[in-house]
Structure formats: C-alpha cells, structure tokens
Tab-separated table of N, CA, C and O in Angstrom:
chain	number	residue	atom	x	y	z
A	232	MET	N	139.553	95.760	116.933
A	232	MET	CA	139.158	96.538	115.739
A	232	MET	C	138.830	96.155	114.908
A	232	MET	O	139.810	94.798	114.370
A	233	PRO	N	137.647	95.377	114.420
A	233	PRO	CA	137.575	94.483	113.340
A	233	PRO	C	138.137	95.578	111.781
A	233	PRO	O	138.993	96.684	111.628
A	234	PRO	N	139.001	94.575	111.383
A	234	PRO	CA	140.436	94.926	109.909
A	234	PRO	C	139.466	95.025	108.947
A	234	PRO	O	139.943	95.725	107.695
A	235	SER	N	138.166	95.008	108.652
A	235	SER	CA	136.966	95.225	107.040
A	235	SER	C	135.655	95.387	108.256
A	235	SER	O	135.406	94.698	108.991
A	236	ASN	N	134.989	96.224	107.456
A	236	ASN	CA	133.564	96.251	107.339
A	236	ASN	C	132.727	94.940	106.948
A	236	ASN	O	131.865	94.550	107.886
A	237	ARG	N	133.840	93.606	107.416
A	237	ARG	CA	132.610	92.097	107.020
A	237	ARG	C	133.529	91.694	107.944
A	237	ARG	O	133.551	90.186	108.314
A	238	TYR	N	134.532	91.713	109.191
A	238	TYR	CA	135.281	90.940	110.367
A	238	TYR	C	134.467	89.826	110.909
A	238	TYR	O	134.747	88.573	110.955
A	239	CYS	N	132.803	90.283	111.396
A	239	CYS	CA	132.396	89.571	112.689
A	239	CYS	C	131.329	88.403	111.502
A	239	CYS	O	131.574	87.507	112.202
A	240	ARG	N	131.244	88.659	109.893
A	240	ARG	CA	130.904	87.092	109.603
A	240	ARG	C	131.998	85.799	109.503
A	240	ARG	O	131.492	85.340	109.112
A	241	SER	N	132.849	86.798	109.978
A	241	SER	CA	133.813	85.387	109.783
A	241	SER	C	134.973	85.079	110.754
A	241	SER	O	135.548	84.371	110.586
A	242	CYS	N	134.474	85.695	112.143
A	242	CYS	CA	135.574	85.844	113.369
A	242	CYS	C	135.330	83.851	114.418
A	242	CYS	O	133.690	83.677	113.570
A	243	PRO	N	136.452	83.674	113.803
A	243	PRO	CA	135.848	82.454	114.965
A	243	PRO	C	135.288	81.950	116.544
A	243	PRO	O	134.670	81.480	116.430
A	244	HIS	N	135.090	83.311	116.801
A	244	HIS	CA	134.008	83.327	118.561
A	244	HIS	C	132.704	83.818	117.740
A	244	HIS	O	132.028	83.874	119.265
A	245	ALA	N	132.237	84.098	117.034
A	245	ALA	CA	130.497	84.488	117.287
A	245	ALA	C	129.543	84.046	117.325
A	245	ALA	O	128.755	84.277	117.991
A	246	ALA	N	129.741	82.541	116.941
A	246	ALA	CA	129.289	81.666	117.409
A	246	ALA	C	128.593	81.667	119.244
A	246	ALA	O	127.973	81.795	119.928
A	247	ILE	N	129.794	81.961	119.933
A	247	ILE	CA	130.381	82.044	121.141
A	247	ILE	C	128.940	82.539	122.464
A	247	ILE	O	128.391	83.099	122.785
A	248	ALA	N	128.643	84.204	121.131
A	248	ALA	CA	127.905	84.748	122.051
A	248	ALA	C	127.401	86.212	121.222
A	248	ALA	O	126.043	86.436	121.368
A	249	CYS	N	128.799	86.656	121.115
A	249	CYS	CA	127.846	87.327	119.098
A	249	CYS	C	126.588	87.479	118.156
A	249	CYS	O	125.804	88.597	118.179
A	250	ASP	N	126.866	85.830	117.330
A	250	ASP	CA	125.519	86.029	116.577
A	250	ASP	C	124.590	85.815	118.032
A	250	ASP	O	123.267	86.266	117.469
A	251	ARG	N	123.957	85.750	118.968
A	251	ARG	CA	123.158	85.611	120.164
A	251	ARG	C	122.345	86.782	119.868
A	251	ARG	O	121.566	87.098	119.687
A	252	LEU	N	123.560	87.685	120.618
A	252	LEU	CA	123.154	89.309	119.964
A	252	LEU	C	122.560	89.586	119.122
A	252	LEU	O	121.449	90.680	119.004
A	253	TRP	N	123.262	89.633	117.839
A	253	TRP	CA	122.855	90.010	116.809
A	253	TRP	C	121.291	89.166	116.740
A	253	TRP	O	120.985	90.204	115.564
A	254	GLN	N	120.977	87.870	116.882
A	254	GLN	CA	119.778	87.841	116.378
A	254	GLN	C	118.872	87.952	117.365
A	254	GLN	O	117.721	88.271	116.558
A	255	ARG	N	118.902	88.913	117.929
A	255	ARG	CA	117.877	89.783	119.096
A	255	ARG	C	117.885	90.593	118.439
A	255	ARG	O	117.052	90.961	118.405
A	256	VAL	N	118.827	91.801	117.891
A	256	VAL	CA	118.081	92.657	116.829
A	256	VAL	C	117.186	91.979	115.924
A	256	VAL	O	116.399	92.544	115.392
A	257	VAL	N	117.794	91.106	115.224
A	257	VAL	CA	117.601	90.791	113.912
A	257	VAL	C	115.735	90.331	113.914
A	257	VAL	O	114.416	90.468	113.507
A	258	ASP	N	115.496	89.797	115.125
A	258	ASP	CA	114.759	89.382	115.538
A	258	ASP	C	113.684	90.700	116.224
A	258	ASP	O	112.381	91.206	115.872
A	259	LEU	N	114.194	92.051	117.059
A	259	LEU	CA	113.560	92.833	117.281
A	259	LEU	C	112.846	93.821	115.675
A	259	LEU	O	111.692	94.055	115.857
A	260	ALA	N	113.980	93.638	114.992
A	260	ALA	CA	113.467	94.338	113.663
A	260	ALA	C	112.183	93.313	112.983
A	260	ALA	O	111.340	94.462	111.973
A	261	GLY	N	112.137	92.289	113.038
A	261	GLY	CA	111.075	91.938	112.283
A	261	GLY	C	109.476	91.500	113.245
A	261	GLY	O	109.143	90.662	113.182
A	262	SER	N	109.837	92.079	114.748
A	262	SER	CA	108.620	91.567	115.809
A	262	SER	C	108.031	92.783	115.207
A	262	SER	O	106.230	92.553	116.343
A	263	ALA	N	107.220	93.393	114.800
A	263	ALA	CA	105.812	93.820	114.029
A	263	ALA	C	105.334	93.535	112.948
A	263	ALA	O	104.798	93.713	111.842
A	264	GLY	N	105.741	92.826	113.061
A	264	GLY	CA	105.737	91.923	111.264
A	264	GLY	C	105.517	92.202	109.531
A	264	GLY	O	105.032	92.652	109.094
A	265	GLY	N	107.065	92.776	110.297
A	265	GLY	CA	107.755	93.756	108.497
A	265	GLY	C	106.832	94.770	109.248
A	265	GLY	O	107.594	96.011	108.005
A	266	LEU	N	106.448	95.686	109.099
A	266	LEU	CA	105.743	97.050	110.053
A	266	LEU	C	106.949	98.162	110.451
A	266	LEU	O	108.396	96.784	111.220
A	267	PRO	N	107.387	98.763	110.156
A	267	PRO	CA	108.879	99.555	111.368
A	267	PRO	C	108.354	98.887	113.086
A	267	PRO	O	108.075	99.588	113.722
A	268	VAL	N	109.958	99.313	113.684
A	268	VAL	CA	109.527	99.262	114.915
A	268	VAL	C	110.597	101.172	115.223
A	268	VAL	O	111.355	100.802	115.046
A	269	PRO	N	110.028	101.720	115.505
A	269	PRO	CA	110.228	103.165	116.127
A	269	PRO	C	111.633	103.098	117.272
A	269	PRO	O	111.220	102.015	118.008
A	270	LEU	N	112.136	103.713	116.931
A	270	LEU	CA	113.630	103.480	117.673
A	270	LEU	C	113.167	105.184	118.744
A	270	LEU	O	113.931	106.292	118.285
A	271	PRO	N	113.334	104.294	120.652
A	271	PRO	CA	113.069	105.708	120.813
A	271	PRO	C	114.272	106.476	121.082
A	271	PRO	O	114.821	106.641	121.176
A	272	GLY	N	113.582	108.047	120.708
A	272	GLY	CA	114.654	109.169	121.405
A	272	GLY	C	115.583	109.650	119.918
A	272	GLY	O	116.403	110.767	119.721
A	273	THR	N	115.066	109.044	119.318
A	273	THR	CA	114.792	109.291	117.949
A	273	THR	C	114.374	109.147	116.769
A	273	THR	O	113.151	108.666	117.253
A	274	ARG	N	114.405	109.488	116.020
A	274	ARG	CA	113.092	109.912	114.691
A	274	ARG	C	113.358	109.089	113.747
A	274	ARG	O	112.956	108.566	112.817
A	275	ALA	N	114.074	107.827	113.933
A	275	ALA	CA	114.685	106.692	112.963
A	275	ALA	C	113.406	105.598	113.589
A	275	ALA	O	113.354	105.345	114.227
A	276	VAL	N	113.665	104.092	111.980
A	276	VAL	CA	113.098	103.327	112.763
A	276	VAL	C	113.787	101.556	111.665
A	276	VAL	O	113.868	102.473	111.484
A	277	LEU	N	113.202	101.108	112.598
A	277	LEU	CA	114.191	99.783	112.641
A	277	LEU	C	113.193	99.109	111.389
A	277	LEU	O	111.904	98.698	111.668
A	278	PHE	N	113.361	97.820	110.581
A	278	PHE	CA	113.011	97.317	109.344
A	278	PHE	C	113.286	96.279	109.842
A	278	PHE	O	114.978	95.657	109.600
A	279	PRO	N	113.106	95.046	109.180
A	279	PRO	CA	114.234	93.270	108.610
A	279	PRO	C	114.098	93.843	107.812
A	279	PRO	O	114.270	94.668	106.907
A	280	ASN	N	115.761	92.621	106.809
A	280	ASN	CA	115.914	92.795	105.826
A	280	ASN	C	115.737	91.551	105.288
A	280	ASN	O	116.524	90.353	106.158
A	281	PRO	N	114.827	90.756	105.078
A	281	PRO	CA	114.815	89.782	104.415
A	281	PRO	C	115.714	88.727	103.787
A	281	PRO	O	116.051	88.480	103.678
A	282	GLY	N	116.690	89.434	102.688
A	282	GLY	CA	117.879	89.147	102.364
A	282	GLY	C	119.067	88.552	102.779
A	282	GLY	O	119.738	87.575	102.209
A	283	LYS	N	119.634	89.417	103.687
A	283	LYS	CA	120.228	88.715	104.117
A	283	LYS	C	119.957	88.955	105.897
A	283	LYS	O	119.907	90.647	106.639
A	284	ALA	N	121.073	88.216	106.756
A	284	ALA	CA	120.266	88.148	108.395
A	284	ALA	C	121.675	88.821	108.730
A	284	ALA	O	121.945	89.378	110.087
A	285	ASP	N	122.520	89.579	107.348
A	285	ASP	CA	123.875	90.230	108.083
A	285	ASP	C	124.306	91.710	108.756
A	285	ASP	O	124.355	92.719	109.200
A	286	PHE	N	122.135	92.250	108.166
A	286	PHE	CA	121.760	93.295	108.031
A	286	PHE	C	120.497	93.154	108.541
A	286	PHE	O	119.479	92.728	108.392
A	287	VAL	N	120.369	95.265	109.248
A	287	VAL	CA	118.814	95.170	108.940
A	287	VAL	C	118.312	96.637	108.919
A	287	VAL	O	119.770	97.180	108.731
A	288	ARG	N	117.442	96.858	108.537
A	288	ARG	CA	117.718	98.416	107.916
A	288	ARG	C	117.326	99.728	109.033
A	288	ARG	O	116.415	99.327	109.918
A	289	LEU	N	117.444	100.405	108.598
A	289	LEU	CA	117.064	101.876	109.915
A	289	LEU	C	116.823	103.029	109.045
A	289	LEU	O	117.407	102.894	107.271
A	290	GLN	N	115.393	103.872	108.445
A	290	GLN	CA	115.034	105.264	107.883
A	290	GLN	C	114.537	106.160	109.039
A	290	GLN	O	114.368	106.090	109.925
A	291	VAL	N	115.037	107.424	108.548
A	291	VAL	CA	114.937	108.275	108.869
A	291	VAL	C	114.308	109.153	107.230
A	291	VAL	O	113.076	109.339	107.349
A	292	ASN	N	114.927	109.913	106.487
A	292	ASN	CA	114.314	109.733	105.227
A	292	ASN	C	114.486	109.084	104.339
A	292	ASN	O	113.607	109.236	103.917
A	293	VAL	N	115.515	108.059	104.305
A	293	VAL	CA	115.885	107.880	103.284
A	293	VAL	C	115.899	105.907	104.350
A	293	VAL	O	116.694	106.235	105.569
A	294	ARG	N	115.736	104.901	103.868
A	294	ARG	CA	116.366	103.583	104.185
A	294	ARG	C	118.333	103.375	104.437
A	294	ARG	O	118.822	103.358	103.087
A	295	TRP	N	118.812	102.421	105.399
A	295	TRP	CA	119.889	102.043	104.739
A	295	TRP	C	120.411	101.221	105.915
A	295	TRP	O	119.833	101.105	106.794
A	296	ASN	N	121.180	100.459	105.786
A	296	ASN	CA	121.760	99.370	106.593
A	296	ASN	C	122.724	99.287	107.795
A	296	ASN	O	123.494	100.611	107.664
A	297	LEU	N	121.807	98.764	108.566
A	297	LEU	CA	123.513	98.573	110.053
A	297	LEU	C	123.609	97.293	109.582
A	297	LEU	O	123.242	96.451	109.700
A	298	THR	N	125.093	96.813	109.626
A	298	THR	CA	125.375	95.614	109.771
A	298	THR	C	125.781	95.458	110.863
A	298	THR	O	125.722	96.021	111.700
A	299	LYS	N	125.733	94.315	111.180
A	299	LYS	CA	126.091	92.848	112.325
A	299	LYS	C	127.583	93.569	112.926
A	299	LYS	O	127.530	94.035	114.487
A	300	GLU	N	128.921	93.690	112.119
A	300	GLU	CA	129.834	94.300	112.310
A	300	GLU	C	129.790	96.093	113.262
A	300	GLU	O	130.467	96.292	113.975
A	301	ASP	N	129.095	96.879	112.492
A	301	ASP	CA	128.389	98.163	113.431
A	301	ASP	C	128.239	98.496	114.605
A	301	ASP	O	128.292	99.088	115.741
A	302	PHE	N	127.203	96.816	114.801
A	302	PHE	CA	127.055	97.114	115.708
A	302	PHE	C	127.426	96.609	117.275
A	302	PHE	O	127.349	97.276	118.098
A	303	LEU	N	128.017	95.635	116.582
A	303	LEU	CA	128.899	95.239	117.296
A	303	LEU	C	130.267	95.442	118.024
A	303	LEU	O	130.824	95.940	119.149
A	304	HIS	N	130.344	96.957	116.898
A	304	HIS	CA	131.866	97.826	116.760
A	304	HIS	C	131.104	98.590	118.290
A	304	HIS	O	131.802	99.262	119.097
A	305	PHE	N	129.984	99.174	118.415
A	305	PHE	CA	129.363	99.735	119.254
A	305	PHE	C	129.554	99.753	119.982
A	305	PHE	O	129.141	99.970	121.401
A	306	ILE	N	128.803	97.707	120.431
A	306	ILE	CA	129.477	97.009	121.988
A	306	ILE	C	130.585	97.836	122.395
A	306	ILE	O	130.736	97.757	123.825
A	307	ALA	N	131.409	97.397	121.599
A	307	ALA	CA	133.027	96.903	122.103
A	307	ALA	C	133.477	99.095	122.585
A	307	ALA	O	134.209	98.455	122.942
A	308	THR	N	132.602	99.812	121.930
A	308	THR	CA	133.624	100.993	121.629
A	308	THR	C	133.160	102.483	122.789
A	308	THR	O	133.465	103.468	122.896
A	309	GLY	N	131.486	102.133	121.553
A	309	GLY	CA	130.699	102.920	122.635
A	309	GLY	C	130.517	104.061	121.378
A	309	GLY	O	128.956	104.757	121.687
A	310	HIS	N	130.659	103.368	120.285
A	310	HIS	CA	131.145	104.747	119.114
A	310	HIS	C	131.095	103.626	117.735
A	310	HIS	O	131.151	103.133	118.003
A	311	ALA	N	130.009	104.650	117.234
A	311	ALA	CA	129.849	104.487	115.147
A	311	ALA	C	129.733	105.032	114.936
A	311	ALA	O	128.850	105.689	114.259
A	312	ARG	N	130.674	106.507	114.553
A	312	ARG	CA	130.244	107.787	113.824
A	312	ARG	C	130.550	107.677	112.873
A	312	ARG	O	131.546	106.282	111.964
A	313	MET	N	130.484	108.315	111.427
A	313	MET	CA	130.565	108.358	110.265
A	313	MET	C	132.695	108.590	110.530
A	313	MET	O	132.762	109.261	111.384
A	314	GLY	N	133.324	108.249	109.257
A	314	GLY	CA	134.171	108.428	109.100
A	314	GLY	C	134.895	108.204	107.132
A	314	GLY	O	134.237	107.951	106.214
A	315	ARG	N	136.024	108.202	107.052
A	315	ARG	CA	137.025	108.440	105.899
A	315	ARG	C	137.605	107.181	105.745
A	315	ARG	O	137.794	106.499	106.983
A	316	LYS	N	137.382	106.779	104.643
A	316	LYS	CA	138.659	105.211	104.649
A	316	LYS	C	139.551	105.029	105.142
A	316	LYS	O	140.140	104.088	106.025
A	317	GLU	N	140.301	106.364	105.505
A	317	GLU	CA	141.893	106.454	106.194
A	317	GLU	C	141.505	106.603	107.966
A	317	GLU	O	142.550	106.122	108.830
A	318	GLN	N	140.042	106.215	107.929
A	318	GLN	CA	139.789	106.159	109.630
A	318	GLN	C	139.736	105.054	110.127
A	318	GLN	O	138.979	104.984	110.832
A	319	ARG	N	139.618	104.233	109.471
A	319	ARG	CA	138.762	102.717	109.284
A	319	ARG	C	139.560	102.312	110.156
A	319	ARG	O	138.262	101.994	111.171
A	320	HIS	N	140.399	102.884	111.187
A	320	HIS	CA	141.079	101.898	112.529
A	320	HIS	C	140.342	102.539	113.536
A	320	HIS	O	140.951	102.798	115.065
A	321	ASP	N	140.480	103.890	112.968
A	321	ASP	CA	139.832	104.966	114.557
A	321	ASP	C	138.673	103.840	115.326
A	321	ASP	O	137.289	104.005	114.824
A	322	PRO	N	138.392	103.963	116.835
A	322	PRO	CA	137.520	103.583	117.365
A	322	PRO	C	136.196	104.247	117.628
A	322	PRO	O	135.121	103.674	117.704
A	323	PHE	N	136.203	105.551	117.095
A	323	PHE	CA	135.901	106.704	117.633
A	323	PHE	C	134.462	106.008	115.789
A	323	PHE	O	133.413	106.715	115.254
A	324	VAL	N	134.955	105.726	114.932
A	324	VAL	CA	134.114	105.263	113.499
A	324	VAL	C	133.552	103.923	113.411
A	324	VAL	O	134.430	102.926	113.732
A	325	SER	N	132.789	103.918	113.318
A	325	SER	CA	131.929	102.280	112.423
A	325	SER	C	132.149	101.617	111.350
A	325	SER	O	133.597	102.405	110.472
A	326	PRO	N	132.936	100.941	111.754
A	326	PRO	CA	133.045	99.774	110.248
A	326	PRO	C	133.234	100.222	109.279
A	326	PRO	O	133.573	100.290	108.147
A	327	SER	N	131.593	100.220	108.245
A	327	SER	CA	131.474	100.624	107.423
A	327	SER	C	131.334	102.403	107.044
A	327	SER	O	130.726	102.956	106.271
A	328	LEU	N	132.297	102.774	108.171
A	328	LEU	CA	132.121	104.265	107.627
A	328	LEU	C	130.864	105.125	108.566
A	328	LEU	O	131.189	106.545	107.865
A	329	THR	N	130.012	104.524	108.325
A	329	THR	CA	128.616	105.201	108.375
A	329	THR	C	128.051	105.411	109.556
A	329	THR	O	128.772	104.974	110.455
A	330	ARG	N	127.684	106.755	109.621
A	330	ARG	CA	126.617	106.999	111.348
A	330	ARG	C	126.031	106.343	111.574
A	330	ARG	O	124.437	106.288	110.605
A	331	GLN	N	126.052	104.810	112.741
A	331	GLN	CA	124.639	104.952	113.261
A	331	GLN	C	124.474	104.380	114.723
A	331	GLN	O	123.423	104.544	116.048
A	332	GLU	N	125.155	105.934	114.903
A	332	GLU	CA	124.982	106.732	116.512
A	332	GLU	C	123.662	108.245	116.549
A	332	GLU	O	123.669	108.278	114.997
A	333	PRO	N	122.321	108.006	116.282
A	333	PRO	CA	122.474	106.867	117.934
A	333	PRO	C	121.288	106.153	118.179
A	333	PRO	O	120.956	105.675	118.950
A	334	TYR	N	121.307	105.582	116.524
A	334	TYR	CA	120.205	104.652	116.303
A	334	TYR	C	120.923	103.054	116.493
A	334	TYR	O	119.274	102.570	117.621
A	335	VAL	N	122.039	103.098	117.347
A	335	VAL	CA	122.031	102.128	117.362
A	335	VAL	C	121.756	101.397	118.913
A	335	VAL	O	121.763	101.245	119.876
A	336	GLY	N	122.779	102.762	119.753
A	336	GLY	CA	121.828	102.988	121.244
A	336	GLY	C	120.973	102.797	121.221
A	336	GLY	O	120.114	102.328	122.934
A	337	ALA	N	119.657	103.230	120.341
A	337	ALA	CA	117.875	103.118	121.287
A	337	ALA	C	118.259	101.558	120.536
A	337	ALA	O	116.641	101.398	121.564
A	338	ILE	N	118.197	100.937	119.690
A	338	ILE	CA	118.538	99.285	119.863
A	338	ILE	C	118.549	98.634	120.924
A	338	ILE	O	118.274	97.881	121.824
A	339	ILE	N	119.345	99.815	121.410
A	339	ILE	CA	120.368	98.742	122.748
A	339	ILE	C	119.471	98.800	124.017
A	339	ILE	O	118.666	97.411	124.956
A	340	GLY	N	118.657	99.709	124.012
A	340	GLY	CA	117.735	100.400	125.038
A	340	GLY	C	116.196	99.304	124.522
A	340	GLY	O	115.845	98.742	125.552
A	341	LEU	N	115.569	99.016	123.410
A	341	LEU	CA	115.098	98.001	123.098
A	341	LEU	C	115.163	96.600	123.899
A	341	LEU	O	113.955	96.130	123.349
A	342	LEU	N	116.357	96.685	123.448
A	342	LEU	CA	116.778	95.466	123.516
A	342	LEU	C	116.904	94.381	125.489
A	342	LEU	O	117.000	93.615	126.054
A	343	GLY	N	116.678	95.983	126.097
A	343	GLY	CA	116.708	95.976	127.582
A	343	GLY	C	118.297	96.296	128.114
A	343	GLY	O	118.291	96.173	129.184
A	344	GLY	N	119.289	96.974	127.039
A	344	GLY	CA	119.837	97.856	128.357
A	344	GLY	C	121.287	97.311	128.103
A	344	GLY	O	121.310	96.126	127.431
A	345	GLN	N	122.178	98.748	128.538
A	345	GLN	CA	123.726	98.024	128.439
A	345	GLN	C	124.252	96.306	129.583
A	345	GLN	O	124.435	96.375	128.972
A	346	ASP	N	123.290	96.462	130.205
A	346	ASP	CA	123.533	94.851	131.224
A	346	ASP	C	122.888	93.823	130.789
A	346	ASP	O	122.548	92.644	131.990
A	347	THR	N	122.280	93.592	129.733
A	347	THR	CA	121.618	92.121	129.457
A	347	THR	C	122.207	91.760	129.312
A	347	THR	O	123.937	91.806	129.324
A	348	PRO	N	122.066	89.882	129.374
A	348	PRO	CA	123.000	88.952	129.225
A	348	PRO	C	124.001	88.504	128.572
A	348	PRO	O	125.048	89.119	128.533
A	349	GLU	N	123.975	89.135	127.419
A	349	GLU	CA	123.370	88.454	126.187
A	349	GLU	C	125.264	90.027	125.739
A	349	GLU	O	125.856	89.407	124.548
A	350	ILE	N	124.490	91.227	125.746
A	350	ILE	CA	125.795	92.436	126.189
A	350	ILE	C	126.510	92.019	127.132
A	350	ILE	O	128.301	92.295	126.465
A	351	ALA	N	126.557	91.207	127.703
A	351	ALA	CA	127.719	91.276	129.059
A	351	ALA	C	128.580	90.289	127.733
A	351	ALA	O	129.606	90.177	128.137
A	352	ALA	N	127.754	88.837	127.430
A	352	ALA	CA	128.751	87.965	126.859
A	352	ALA	C	129.773	88.261	125.590
A	352	ALA	O	131.129	87.877	125.722
A	353	VAL	N	129.494	89.325	125.008
A	353	VAL	CA	129.536	90.655	123.861
A	353	VAL	C	130.464	90.448	124.339
A	353	VAL	O	131.775	90.523	123.885
A	354	ARG	N	130.994	91.303	124.831
A	354	ARG	CA	132.062	92.108	125.795
A	354	ARG	C	132.747	90.897	126.161
A	354	ARG	O	134.420	91.257	126.454
A	355	ALA	N	132.660	89.977	126.937
A	355	ALA	CA	133.420	88.904	127.395
A	355	ALA	C	134.281	88.617	126.276
A	355	ALA	O	135.128	88.422	126.942
A	356	VAL	N	133.837	88.121	125.331
A	356	VAL	CA	133.620	87.967	123.944
A	356	VAL	C	134.948	88.799	123.402
A	356	VAL	O	136.428	88.143	123.437
A	357	GLN	N	134.673	90.316	123.261
A	357	GLN	CA	135.700	90.626	122.741
A	357	GLN	C	136.281	91.336	123.877
A	357	GLN	O	137.609	91.477	122.725
A	358	LYS	N	136.447	91.006	124.673
A	358	LYS	CA	137.469	91.548	125.481
A	358	LYS	C	138.306	89.799	126.559
A	358	LYS	O	139.373	89.931	126.830
A	359	GLY	N	137.845	89.182	125.597
A	359	GLY	CA	139.000	87.505	125.709
A	359	GLY	C	138.939	86.808	127.072
A	359	GLY	O	140.096	86.562	127.326
A	360	CYS	N	137.715	87.327	128.194
A	360	CYS	CA	137.343	86.885	129.532
A	360	CYS	C	137.123	85.879	128.670
A	360	CYS	O	135.995	85.581	129.604
A	361	ARG	N	137.357	84.157	129.135
A	361	ARG	CA	136.666	83.456	128.353
A	361	ARG	C	135.872	82.779	130.457
A	361	ARG	O	135.235	82.243	130.179
A	362	ASP	N	137.046	82.462	131.136
A	362	ASP	CA	136.612	82.662	132.506
A	362	ASP	C	134.675	83.051	133.040
A	362	ASP	O	134.595	82.516	134.097
A	363	ARG	N	134.841	84.919	132.308
A	363	ARG	CA	134.245	85.152	132.990
A	363	ARG	C	132.666	85.261	132.505
A	363	ARG	O	132.015	86.072	132.372
A	364	ASN	N	132.414	84.407	131.339
A	364	ASN	CA	131.550	84.224	130.531
A	364	ASN	C	130.693	83.288	130.694
A	364	ASN	O	131.762	82.182	129.702
A	365	PRO	N	129.844	83.466	130.951
A	365	PRO	CA	129.051	82.346	131.154
A	365	PRO	C	128.409	81.375	129.749
A	365	PRO	O	128.155	80.191	130.004
A	366	TYR	N	127.958	82.103	128.878
A	366	TYR	CA	127.817	81.618	127.694
A	366	TYR	C	129.229	80.778	127.132
A	366	TYR	O	128.923	79.898	125.535
A	367	MET	N	131.096	81.007	127.371
A	367	MET	CA	131.163	80.141	126.801
A	367	MET	C	132.032	79.216	127.744
A	367	MET	O	133.397	78.748	127.154
A	368	ALA	N	131.197	78.760	128.325
A	368	ALA	CA	131.930	77.233	129.140
A	368	ALA	C	132.292	75.671	128.019
A	368	ALA	O	130.989	75.836	127.284
A	369	GLY	N	132.901	74.977	129.020
A	369	GLY	CA	133.017	74.208	127.741
A	369	GLY	C	134.347	74.272	126.664
A	369	GLY	O	134.448	73.872	125.651
C-alpha cells in the first residue's frame, strides 16, 4: 500500500516495470491527437495531460485527474474506490481517495487486458518477485 498519493513518483523500482505501463496509459490518452478517447463500458473519455506525465484526465460530466498511483493501486488490488482520509490504507480505496472504478478497468481493456506483459511485470514488481519478471533481469 502506498503511504501517500505520491508514492509511485519516488519509488526506486518504478523504472523496472511501472513506468513502462504508465507510459502506455499516457500514450493511449494522447492517441487521438488531443481529442477524447472513449472508455468502453463507461460514459467517460480519456484525455492527455500535457502539463504532467504523472496524470491523465478523465471526463464524464467534469474532468478530473487519474494519477499514476491510482492506476497502479488498481493493478495491485483490483480496487480504486472513493474514500475518506481515515481510509487511506484501505486496499479498496484509491490513494487519492477518488473513485477511479470502472474507468481504470476500461483503460486496462484498451491496453490489451489484465494479461499484457506490462501488467504482469508490474505485478511482479509489486509482489517483489524479481526472479519471475523478465523486465527485471540484470
């Protein structure tokens, strides 16, 4: 569990796998040349955030940020729900305490699903399984 909503930006293991997966999310957000990318199964759309690579933007009625930490939290736990400050360490709640379900699931679907090599690599890093992760060789 990340201790704060900025943990992944200072994680010493991010370059091993997590940054690659997040870059795929950033690339997906920009894949329509700045136009919104519809997220299947939701009413939301995905936008790039030209100012910060640690965020992409989502919109249903209003725009909000999806952080790298919230996305990776969902990969680790399968959850990213809204919460309150005292729930920060609840695995069902996103690190930013904002509701990111089902939007993160739709993004994962657009990236190729839960079984993509990048997601497998992130899960291995998250579990500390260096020997089973091909991206962590060396």
